[in-house]
XYZ file of N, CA and C in Angstrom:
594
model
N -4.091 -5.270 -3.880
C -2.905 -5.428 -3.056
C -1.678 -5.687 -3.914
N -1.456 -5.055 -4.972
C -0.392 -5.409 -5.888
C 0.894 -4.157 -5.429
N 0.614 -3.909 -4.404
C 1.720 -2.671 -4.245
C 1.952 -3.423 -2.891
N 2.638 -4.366 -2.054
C 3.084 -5.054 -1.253
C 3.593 -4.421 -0.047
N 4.250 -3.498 -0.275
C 4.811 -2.114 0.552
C 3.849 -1.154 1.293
N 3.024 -0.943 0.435
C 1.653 -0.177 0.642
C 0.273 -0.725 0.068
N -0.283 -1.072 1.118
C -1.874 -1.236 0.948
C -3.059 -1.122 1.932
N -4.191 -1.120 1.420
C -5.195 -0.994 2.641
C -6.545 -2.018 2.459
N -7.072 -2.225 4.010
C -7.998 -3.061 3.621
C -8.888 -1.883 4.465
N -9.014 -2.276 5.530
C -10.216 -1.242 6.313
C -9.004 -0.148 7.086
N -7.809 -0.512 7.519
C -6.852 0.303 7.589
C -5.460 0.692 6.865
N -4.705 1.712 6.662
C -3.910 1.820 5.487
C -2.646 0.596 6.674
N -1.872 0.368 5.222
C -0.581 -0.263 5.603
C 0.685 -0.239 5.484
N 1.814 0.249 6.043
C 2.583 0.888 4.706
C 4.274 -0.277 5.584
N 4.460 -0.983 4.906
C 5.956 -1.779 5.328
C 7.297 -1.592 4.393
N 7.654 -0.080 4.706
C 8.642 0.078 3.791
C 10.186 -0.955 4.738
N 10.800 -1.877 3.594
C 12.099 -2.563 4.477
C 13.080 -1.562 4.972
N 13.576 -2.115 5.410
C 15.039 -1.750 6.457
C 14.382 -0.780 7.825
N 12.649 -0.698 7.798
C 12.443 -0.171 8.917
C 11.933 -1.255 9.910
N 11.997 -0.617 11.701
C 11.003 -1.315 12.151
C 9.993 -1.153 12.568
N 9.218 -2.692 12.234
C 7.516 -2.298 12.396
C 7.446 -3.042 13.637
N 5.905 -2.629 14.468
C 5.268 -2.962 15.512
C 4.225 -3.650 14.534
N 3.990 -5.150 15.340
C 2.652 -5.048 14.666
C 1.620 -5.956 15.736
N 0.224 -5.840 15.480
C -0.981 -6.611 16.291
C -1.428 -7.699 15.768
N -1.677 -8.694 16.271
C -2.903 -9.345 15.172
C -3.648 -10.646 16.548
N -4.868 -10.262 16.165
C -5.578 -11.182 16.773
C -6.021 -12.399 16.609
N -6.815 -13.613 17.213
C -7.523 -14.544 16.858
C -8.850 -13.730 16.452
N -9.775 -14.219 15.668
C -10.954 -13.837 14.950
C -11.825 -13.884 16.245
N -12.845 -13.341 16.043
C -13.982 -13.016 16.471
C -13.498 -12.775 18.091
N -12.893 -12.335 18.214
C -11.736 -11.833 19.659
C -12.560 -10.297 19.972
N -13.649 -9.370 19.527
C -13.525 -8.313 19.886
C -15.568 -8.266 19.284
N -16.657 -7.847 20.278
C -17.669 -7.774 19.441
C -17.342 -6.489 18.494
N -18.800 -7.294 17.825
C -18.902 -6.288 16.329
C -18.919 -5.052 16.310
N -19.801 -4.418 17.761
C -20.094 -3.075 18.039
C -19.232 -2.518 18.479
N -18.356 -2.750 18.832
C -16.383 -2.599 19.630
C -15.927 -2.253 18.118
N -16.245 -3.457 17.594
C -14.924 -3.044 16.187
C -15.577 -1.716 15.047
N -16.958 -1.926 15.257
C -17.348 -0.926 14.340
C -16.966 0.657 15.137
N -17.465 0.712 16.242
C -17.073 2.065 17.130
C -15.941 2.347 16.927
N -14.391 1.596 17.023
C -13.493 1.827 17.238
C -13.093 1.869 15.646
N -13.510 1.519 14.765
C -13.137 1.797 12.984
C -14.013 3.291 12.841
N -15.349 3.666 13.299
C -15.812 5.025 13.058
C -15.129 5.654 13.911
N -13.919 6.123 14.829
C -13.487 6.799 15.531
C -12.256 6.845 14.810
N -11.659 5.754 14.086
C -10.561 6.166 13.243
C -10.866 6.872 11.876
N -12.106 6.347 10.971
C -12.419 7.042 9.864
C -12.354 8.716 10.290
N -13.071 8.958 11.551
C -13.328 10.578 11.679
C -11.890 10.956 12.282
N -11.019 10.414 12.622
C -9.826 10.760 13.057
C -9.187 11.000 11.609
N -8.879 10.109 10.526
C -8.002 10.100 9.515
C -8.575 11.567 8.782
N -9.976 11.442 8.837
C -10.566 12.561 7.831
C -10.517 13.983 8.357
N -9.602 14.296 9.793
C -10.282 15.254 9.987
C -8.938 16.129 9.195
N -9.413 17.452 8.694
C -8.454 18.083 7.841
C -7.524 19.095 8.991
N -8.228 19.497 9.998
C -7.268 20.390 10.995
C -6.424 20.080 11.731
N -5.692 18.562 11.402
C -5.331 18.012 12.589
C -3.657 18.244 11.952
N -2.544 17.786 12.616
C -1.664 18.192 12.590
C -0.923 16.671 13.014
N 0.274 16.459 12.070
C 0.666 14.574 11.916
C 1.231 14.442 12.983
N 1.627 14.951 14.161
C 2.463 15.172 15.282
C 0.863 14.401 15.847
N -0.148 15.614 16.012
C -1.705 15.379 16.420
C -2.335 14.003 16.337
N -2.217 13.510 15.069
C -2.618 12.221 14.169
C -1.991 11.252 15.116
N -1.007 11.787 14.915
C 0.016 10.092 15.505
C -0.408 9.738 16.880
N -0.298 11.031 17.770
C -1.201 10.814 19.166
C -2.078 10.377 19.360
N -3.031 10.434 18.554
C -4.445 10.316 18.757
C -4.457 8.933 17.829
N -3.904 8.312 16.933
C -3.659 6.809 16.479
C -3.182 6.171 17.824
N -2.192 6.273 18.768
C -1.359 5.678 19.762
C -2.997 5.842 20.656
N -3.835 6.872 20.896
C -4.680 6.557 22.003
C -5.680 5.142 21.089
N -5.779 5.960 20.210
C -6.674 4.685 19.705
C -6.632 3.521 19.737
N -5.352 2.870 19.358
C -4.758 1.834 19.149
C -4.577 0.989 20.940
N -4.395 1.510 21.755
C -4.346 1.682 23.488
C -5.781 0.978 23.955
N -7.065 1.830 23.110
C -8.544 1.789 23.479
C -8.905 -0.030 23.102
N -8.281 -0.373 21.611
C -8.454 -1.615 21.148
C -7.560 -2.224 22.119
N -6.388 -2.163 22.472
C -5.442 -3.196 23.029
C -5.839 -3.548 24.346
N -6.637 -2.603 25.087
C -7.274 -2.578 26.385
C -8.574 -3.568 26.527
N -9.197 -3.788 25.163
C -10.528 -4.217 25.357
C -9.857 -5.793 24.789
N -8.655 -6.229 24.199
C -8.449 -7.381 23.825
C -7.673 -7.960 25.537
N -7.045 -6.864 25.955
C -6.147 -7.415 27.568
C -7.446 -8.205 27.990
N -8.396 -7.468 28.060
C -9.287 -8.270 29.133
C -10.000 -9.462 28.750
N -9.902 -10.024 27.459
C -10.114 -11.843 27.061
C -11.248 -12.014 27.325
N -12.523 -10.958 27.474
C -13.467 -11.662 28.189
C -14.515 -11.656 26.870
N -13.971 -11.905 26.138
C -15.460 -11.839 24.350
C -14.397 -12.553 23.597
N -15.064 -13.881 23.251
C -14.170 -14.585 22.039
C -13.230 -15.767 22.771
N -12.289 -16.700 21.604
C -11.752 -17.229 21.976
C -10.114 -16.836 22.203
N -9.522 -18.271 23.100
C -8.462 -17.633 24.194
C -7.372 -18.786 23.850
N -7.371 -19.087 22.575
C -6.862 -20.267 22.091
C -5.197 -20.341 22.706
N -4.691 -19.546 21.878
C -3.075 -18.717 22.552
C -2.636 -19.075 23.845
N -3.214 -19.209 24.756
C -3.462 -19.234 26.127
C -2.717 -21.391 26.314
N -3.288 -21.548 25.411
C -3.200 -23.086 25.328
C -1.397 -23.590 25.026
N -0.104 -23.885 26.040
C 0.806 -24.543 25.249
C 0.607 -24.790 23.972
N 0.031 -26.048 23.356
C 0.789 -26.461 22.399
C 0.197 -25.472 21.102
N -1.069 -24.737 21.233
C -1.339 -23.585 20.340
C -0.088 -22.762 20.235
N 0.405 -22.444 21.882
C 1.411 -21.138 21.902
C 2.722 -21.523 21.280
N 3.186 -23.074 21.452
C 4.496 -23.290 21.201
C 4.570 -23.329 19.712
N 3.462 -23.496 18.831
C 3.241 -23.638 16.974
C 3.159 -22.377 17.630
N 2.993 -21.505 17.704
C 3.131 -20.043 16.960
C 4.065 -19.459 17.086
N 5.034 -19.748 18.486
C 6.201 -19.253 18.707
C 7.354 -19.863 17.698
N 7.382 -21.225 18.010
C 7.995 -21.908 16.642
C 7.833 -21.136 15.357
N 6.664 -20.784 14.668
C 6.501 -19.975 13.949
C 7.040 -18.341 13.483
N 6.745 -17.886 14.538
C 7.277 -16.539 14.615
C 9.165 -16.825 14.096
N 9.858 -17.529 15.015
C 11.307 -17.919 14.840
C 11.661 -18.384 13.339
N 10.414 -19.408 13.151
C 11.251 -19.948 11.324
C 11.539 -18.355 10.646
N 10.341 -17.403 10.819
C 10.501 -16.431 9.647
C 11.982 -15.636 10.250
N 12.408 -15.692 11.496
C 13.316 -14.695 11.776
C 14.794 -15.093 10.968
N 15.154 -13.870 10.767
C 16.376 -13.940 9.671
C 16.056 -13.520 7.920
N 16.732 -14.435 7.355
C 16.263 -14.267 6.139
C 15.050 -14.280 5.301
N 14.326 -15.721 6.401
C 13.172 -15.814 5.499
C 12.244 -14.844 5.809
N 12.575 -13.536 6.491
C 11.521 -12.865 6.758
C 11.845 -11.267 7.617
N 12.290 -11.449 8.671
C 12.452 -10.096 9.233
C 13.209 -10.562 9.997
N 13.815 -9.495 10.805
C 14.791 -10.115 12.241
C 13.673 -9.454 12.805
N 13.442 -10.295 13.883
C 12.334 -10.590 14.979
C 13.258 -10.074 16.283
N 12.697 -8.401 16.998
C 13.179 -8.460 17.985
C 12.726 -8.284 19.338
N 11.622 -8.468 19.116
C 10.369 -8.763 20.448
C 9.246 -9.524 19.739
N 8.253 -10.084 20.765
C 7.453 -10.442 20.634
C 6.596 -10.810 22.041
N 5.089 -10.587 21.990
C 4.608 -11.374 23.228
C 3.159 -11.929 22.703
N 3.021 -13.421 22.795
C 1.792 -13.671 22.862
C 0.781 -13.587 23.836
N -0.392 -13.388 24.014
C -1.592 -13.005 25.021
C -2.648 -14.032 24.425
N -3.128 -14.255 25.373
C -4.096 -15.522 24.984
C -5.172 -14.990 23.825
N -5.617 -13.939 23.694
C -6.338 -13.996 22.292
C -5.532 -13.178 20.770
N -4.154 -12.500 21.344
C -3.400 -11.437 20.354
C -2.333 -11.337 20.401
N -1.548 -11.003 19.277
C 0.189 -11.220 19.604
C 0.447 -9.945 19.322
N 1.669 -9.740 19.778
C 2.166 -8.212 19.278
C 3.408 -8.803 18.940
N 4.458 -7.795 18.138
C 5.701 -8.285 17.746
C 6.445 -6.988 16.954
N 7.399 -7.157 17.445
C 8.293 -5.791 16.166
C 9.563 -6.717 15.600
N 9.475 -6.119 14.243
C 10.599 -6.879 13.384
C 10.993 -5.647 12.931
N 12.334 -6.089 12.522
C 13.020 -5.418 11.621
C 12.938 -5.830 10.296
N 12.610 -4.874 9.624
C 12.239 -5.528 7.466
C 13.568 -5.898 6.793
N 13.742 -7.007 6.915
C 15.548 -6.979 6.079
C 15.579 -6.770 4.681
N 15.810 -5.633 4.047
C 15.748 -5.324 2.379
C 15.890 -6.440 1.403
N 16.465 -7.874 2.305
C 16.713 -8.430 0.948
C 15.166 -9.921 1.224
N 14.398 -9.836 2.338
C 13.820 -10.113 2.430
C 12.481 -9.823 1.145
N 10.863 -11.291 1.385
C 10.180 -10.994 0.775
C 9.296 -9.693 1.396
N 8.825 -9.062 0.922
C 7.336 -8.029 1.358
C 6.619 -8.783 2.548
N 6.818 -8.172 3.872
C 6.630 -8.173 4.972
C 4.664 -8.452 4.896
N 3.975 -8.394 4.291
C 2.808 -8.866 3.810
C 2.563 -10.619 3.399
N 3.833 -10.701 2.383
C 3.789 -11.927 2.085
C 4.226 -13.332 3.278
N 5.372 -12.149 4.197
C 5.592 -13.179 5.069
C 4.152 -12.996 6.448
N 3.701 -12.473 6.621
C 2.577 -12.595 7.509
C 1.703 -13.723 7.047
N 0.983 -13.338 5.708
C 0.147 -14.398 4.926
C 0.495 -15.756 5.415
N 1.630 -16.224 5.140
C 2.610 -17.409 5.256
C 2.474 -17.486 6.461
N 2.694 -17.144 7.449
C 3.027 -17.350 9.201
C 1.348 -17.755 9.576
N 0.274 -16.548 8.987
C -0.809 -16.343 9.404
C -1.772 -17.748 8.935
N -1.706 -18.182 7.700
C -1.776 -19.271 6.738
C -1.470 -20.472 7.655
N -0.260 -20.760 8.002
C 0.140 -22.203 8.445
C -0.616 -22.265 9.688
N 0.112 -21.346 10.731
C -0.205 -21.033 12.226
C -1.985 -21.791 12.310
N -2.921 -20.780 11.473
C -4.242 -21.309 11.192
C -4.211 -22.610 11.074
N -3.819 -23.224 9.741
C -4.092 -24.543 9.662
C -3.568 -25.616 10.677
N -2.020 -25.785 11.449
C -2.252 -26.301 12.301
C -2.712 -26.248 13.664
N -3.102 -24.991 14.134
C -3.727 -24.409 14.867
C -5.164 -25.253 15.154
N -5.896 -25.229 13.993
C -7.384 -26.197 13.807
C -7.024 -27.476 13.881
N -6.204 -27.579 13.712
C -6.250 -29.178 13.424
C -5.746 -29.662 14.659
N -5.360 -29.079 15.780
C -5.025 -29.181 17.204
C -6.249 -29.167 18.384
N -7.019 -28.078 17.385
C -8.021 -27.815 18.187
C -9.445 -28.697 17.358
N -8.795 -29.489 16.320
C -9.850 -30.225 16.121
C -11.542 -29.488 15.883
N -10.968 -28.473 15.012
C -12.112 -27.427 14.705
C -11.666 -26.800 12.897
N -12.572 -26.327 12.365
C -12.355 -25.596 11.030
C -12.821 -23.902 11.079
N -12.824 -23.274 10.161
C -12.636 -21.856 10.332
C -11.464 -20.914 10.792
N -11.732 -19.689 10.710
C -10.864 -18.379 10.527
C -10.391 -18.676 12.021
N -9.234 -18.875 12.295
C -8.135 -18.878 12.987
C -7.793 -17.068 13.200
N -6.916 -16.545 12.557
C -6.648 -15.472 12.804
C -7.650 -14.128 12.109
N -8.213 -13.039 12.693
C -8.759 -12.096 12.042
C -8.019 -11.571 10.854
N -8.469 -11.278 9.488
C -7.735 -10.748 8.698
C -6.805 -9.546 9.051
N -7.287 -9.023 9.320
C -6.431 -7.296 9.504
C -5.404 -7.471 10.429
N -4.850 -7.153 10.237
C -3.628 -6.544 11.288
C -3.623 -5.741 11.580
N -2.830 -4.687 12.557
C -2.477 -3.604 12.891
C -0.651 -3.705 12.921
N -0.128 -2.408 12.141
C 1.121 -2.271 12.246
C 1.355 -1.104 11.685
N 2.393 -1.037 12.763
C 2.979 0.718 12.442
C 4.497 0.818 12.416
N 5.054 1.610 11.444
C 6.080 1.654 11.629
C 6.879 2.370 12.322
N 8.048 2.035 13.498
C 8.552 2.428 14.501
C 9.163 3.711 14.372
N 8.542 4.745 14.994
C 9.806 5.821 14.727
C 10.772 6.434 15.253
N 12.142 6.866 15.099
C 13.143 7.130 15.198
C 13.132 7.638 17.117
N 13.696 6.818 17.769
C 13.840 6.830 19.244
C 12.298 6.586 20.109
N 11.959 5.944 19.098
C 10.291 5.075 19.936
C 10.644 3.430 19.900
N 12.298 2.497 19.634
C 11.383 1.775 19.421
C 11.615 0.646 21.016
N 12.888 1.213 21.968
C 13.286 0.685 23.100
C 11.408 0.933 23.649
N 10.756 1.888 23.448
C 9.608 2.374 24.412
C 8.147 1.150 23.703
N 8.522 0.856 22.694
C 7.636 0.036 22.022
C 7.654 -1.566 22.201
N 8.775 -1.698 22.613
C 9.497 -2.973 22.571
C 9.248 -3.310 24.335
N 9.299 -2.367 25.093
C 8.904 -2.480 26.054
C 7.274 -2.216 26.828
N 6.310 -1.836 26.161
C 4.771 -1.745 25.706
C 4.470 -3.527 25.273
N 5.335 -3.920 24.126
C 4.948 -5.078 23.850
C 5.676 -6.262 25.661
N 6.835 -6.105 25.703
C 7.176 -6.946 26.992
C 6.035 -6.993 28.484
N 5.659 -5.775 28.118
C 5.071 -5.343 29.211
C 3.510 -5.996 29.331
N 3.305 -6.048 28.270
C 1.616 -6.091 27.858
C 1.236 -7.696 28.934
N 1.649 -8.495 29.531
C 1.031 -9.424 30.489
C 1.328 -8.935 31.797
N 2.236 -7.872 32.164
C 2.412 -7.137 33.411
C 0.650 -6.439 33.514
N 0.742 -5.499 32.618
C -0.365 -4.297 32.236
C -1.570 -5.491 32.106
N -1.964 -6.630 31.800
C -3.005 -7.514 31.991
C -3.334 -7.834 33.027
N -2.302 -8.030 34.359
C -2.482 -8.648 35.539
C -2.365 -10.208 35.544
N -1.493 -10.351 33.973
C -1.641 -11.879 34.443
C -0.456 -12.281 34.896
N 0.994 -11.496 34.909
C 2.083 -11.917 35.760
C 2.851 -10.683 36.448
N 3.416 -10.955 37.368
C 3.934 -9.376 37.848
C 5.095 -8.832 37.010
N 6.168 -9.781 36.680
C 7.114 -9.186 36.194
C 7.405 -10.071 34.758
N 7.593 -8.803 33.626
C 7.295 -9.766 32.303
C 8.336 -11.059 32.155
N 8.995 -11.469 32.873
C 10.234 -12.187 32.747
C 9.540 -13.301 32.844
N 8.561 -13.969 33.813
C 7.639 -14.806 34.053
C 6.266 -15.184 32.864
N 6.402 -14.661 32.007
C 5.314 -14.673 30.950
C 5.893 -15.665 30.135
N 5.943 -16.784 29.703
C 5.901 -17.975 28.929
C 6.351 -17.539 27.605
N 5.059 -16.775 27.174
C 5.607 -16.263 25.553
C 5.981 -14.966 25.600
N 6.807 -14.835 26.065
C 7.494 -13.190 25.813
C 8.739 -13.448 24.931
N 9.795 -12.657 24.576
C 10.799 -12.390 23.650
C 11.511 -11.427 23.279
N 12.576 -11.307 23.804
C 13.398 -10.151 23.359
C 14.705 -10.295 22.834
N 15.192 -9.705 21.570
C 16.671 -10.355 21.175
C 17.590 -9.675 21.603
């Protein structure tokens, strides 16, 4: 991971600044094993296939990405920590310290009781949008446990994030607002506790 901009763990990553990214990230063990392995062999044979066409790719990443976000809406495998005030208010607090300099301008966000979504903007003079996750992902964890009076992996390693493209990102920003409408857990996102829009 010495290239900060670009790297991969089980999925590629690429946070070039001054763009904006969408990104996912869950609490750990939020999704069974046979979910995550199915849905990682459906992307390996997606990335590899050679006839496909990046217009093609990108579609078929957006269904994919839809298939995971659908099976985390429904909360029913794993824990629902998020869900909890004073869990939600340390992470929201959180999300805000990094906005600005120390990190990205933050211009949505919604937490869901097991996954957050969020799009920032990369400010160029900011650190590597990697380093500030680590940091957010890092603390959030530790006082996170210590609330819940428990030890272990707080957040799943991986993330998911993509970078926004050119007249997607009002439609993305509203996907993320939307995402406790599309759950059934409030009718209109205005009523959702942790939602966010700047």
């Amino acid at each position: 991971m010495s290239n900060l901009i670009q790297y991969e763990r089980r999925l590629p990553h690429r946070l070039p600044p001054g763009e904006a990214i969408f990104l996912t990230f869950r609490l750990a063990d939020t999704l069974p094993r046979q979910v995550v392995a199915q849905l990682h062999e459906e992307a390996a044979l997606l990335t590899n296939r050679a006839d496909i066409t990046p217009e093609q790719l990108y579609a078929e990443r957006k269904r994919y990405f839809g298939r995971f976000d659908r099976t985390l809406d429904s909360a029913d495998f794993g824990p629902t920590w998020l869900r909890q005030p004073d869990i939600a208010a340390l992470v929201v607090q959180s999300l805000h310290y990094f906005d600005g300099g120390r990190g990205y301008d933050l211009l949505s966000y919604c937490l869901m009781p097991n996954h957050l979504h969020m799009v920032v903007l990369l400010l160029p003079e900011a650190p590597p949008l990697i380093k500030t996750l680590q940091r957010l992902k890092s603390y959030t964890a530790t006082q996170a446990n210590k609330l819940l009076g428990r030890t272990g992996a707080f957040w799943q390693a991986e993330s998911y994030d993509h970078v926004v493209r050119n007249g997607e990102l009002e439609r993305i920003i509203s996907y993320v607002l939307e995402n406790p409408v599309k759950a059934g857990l409030v009718d209109n996102w205005e009523q959702w506790p942790y939602s966010y829009m700047k």
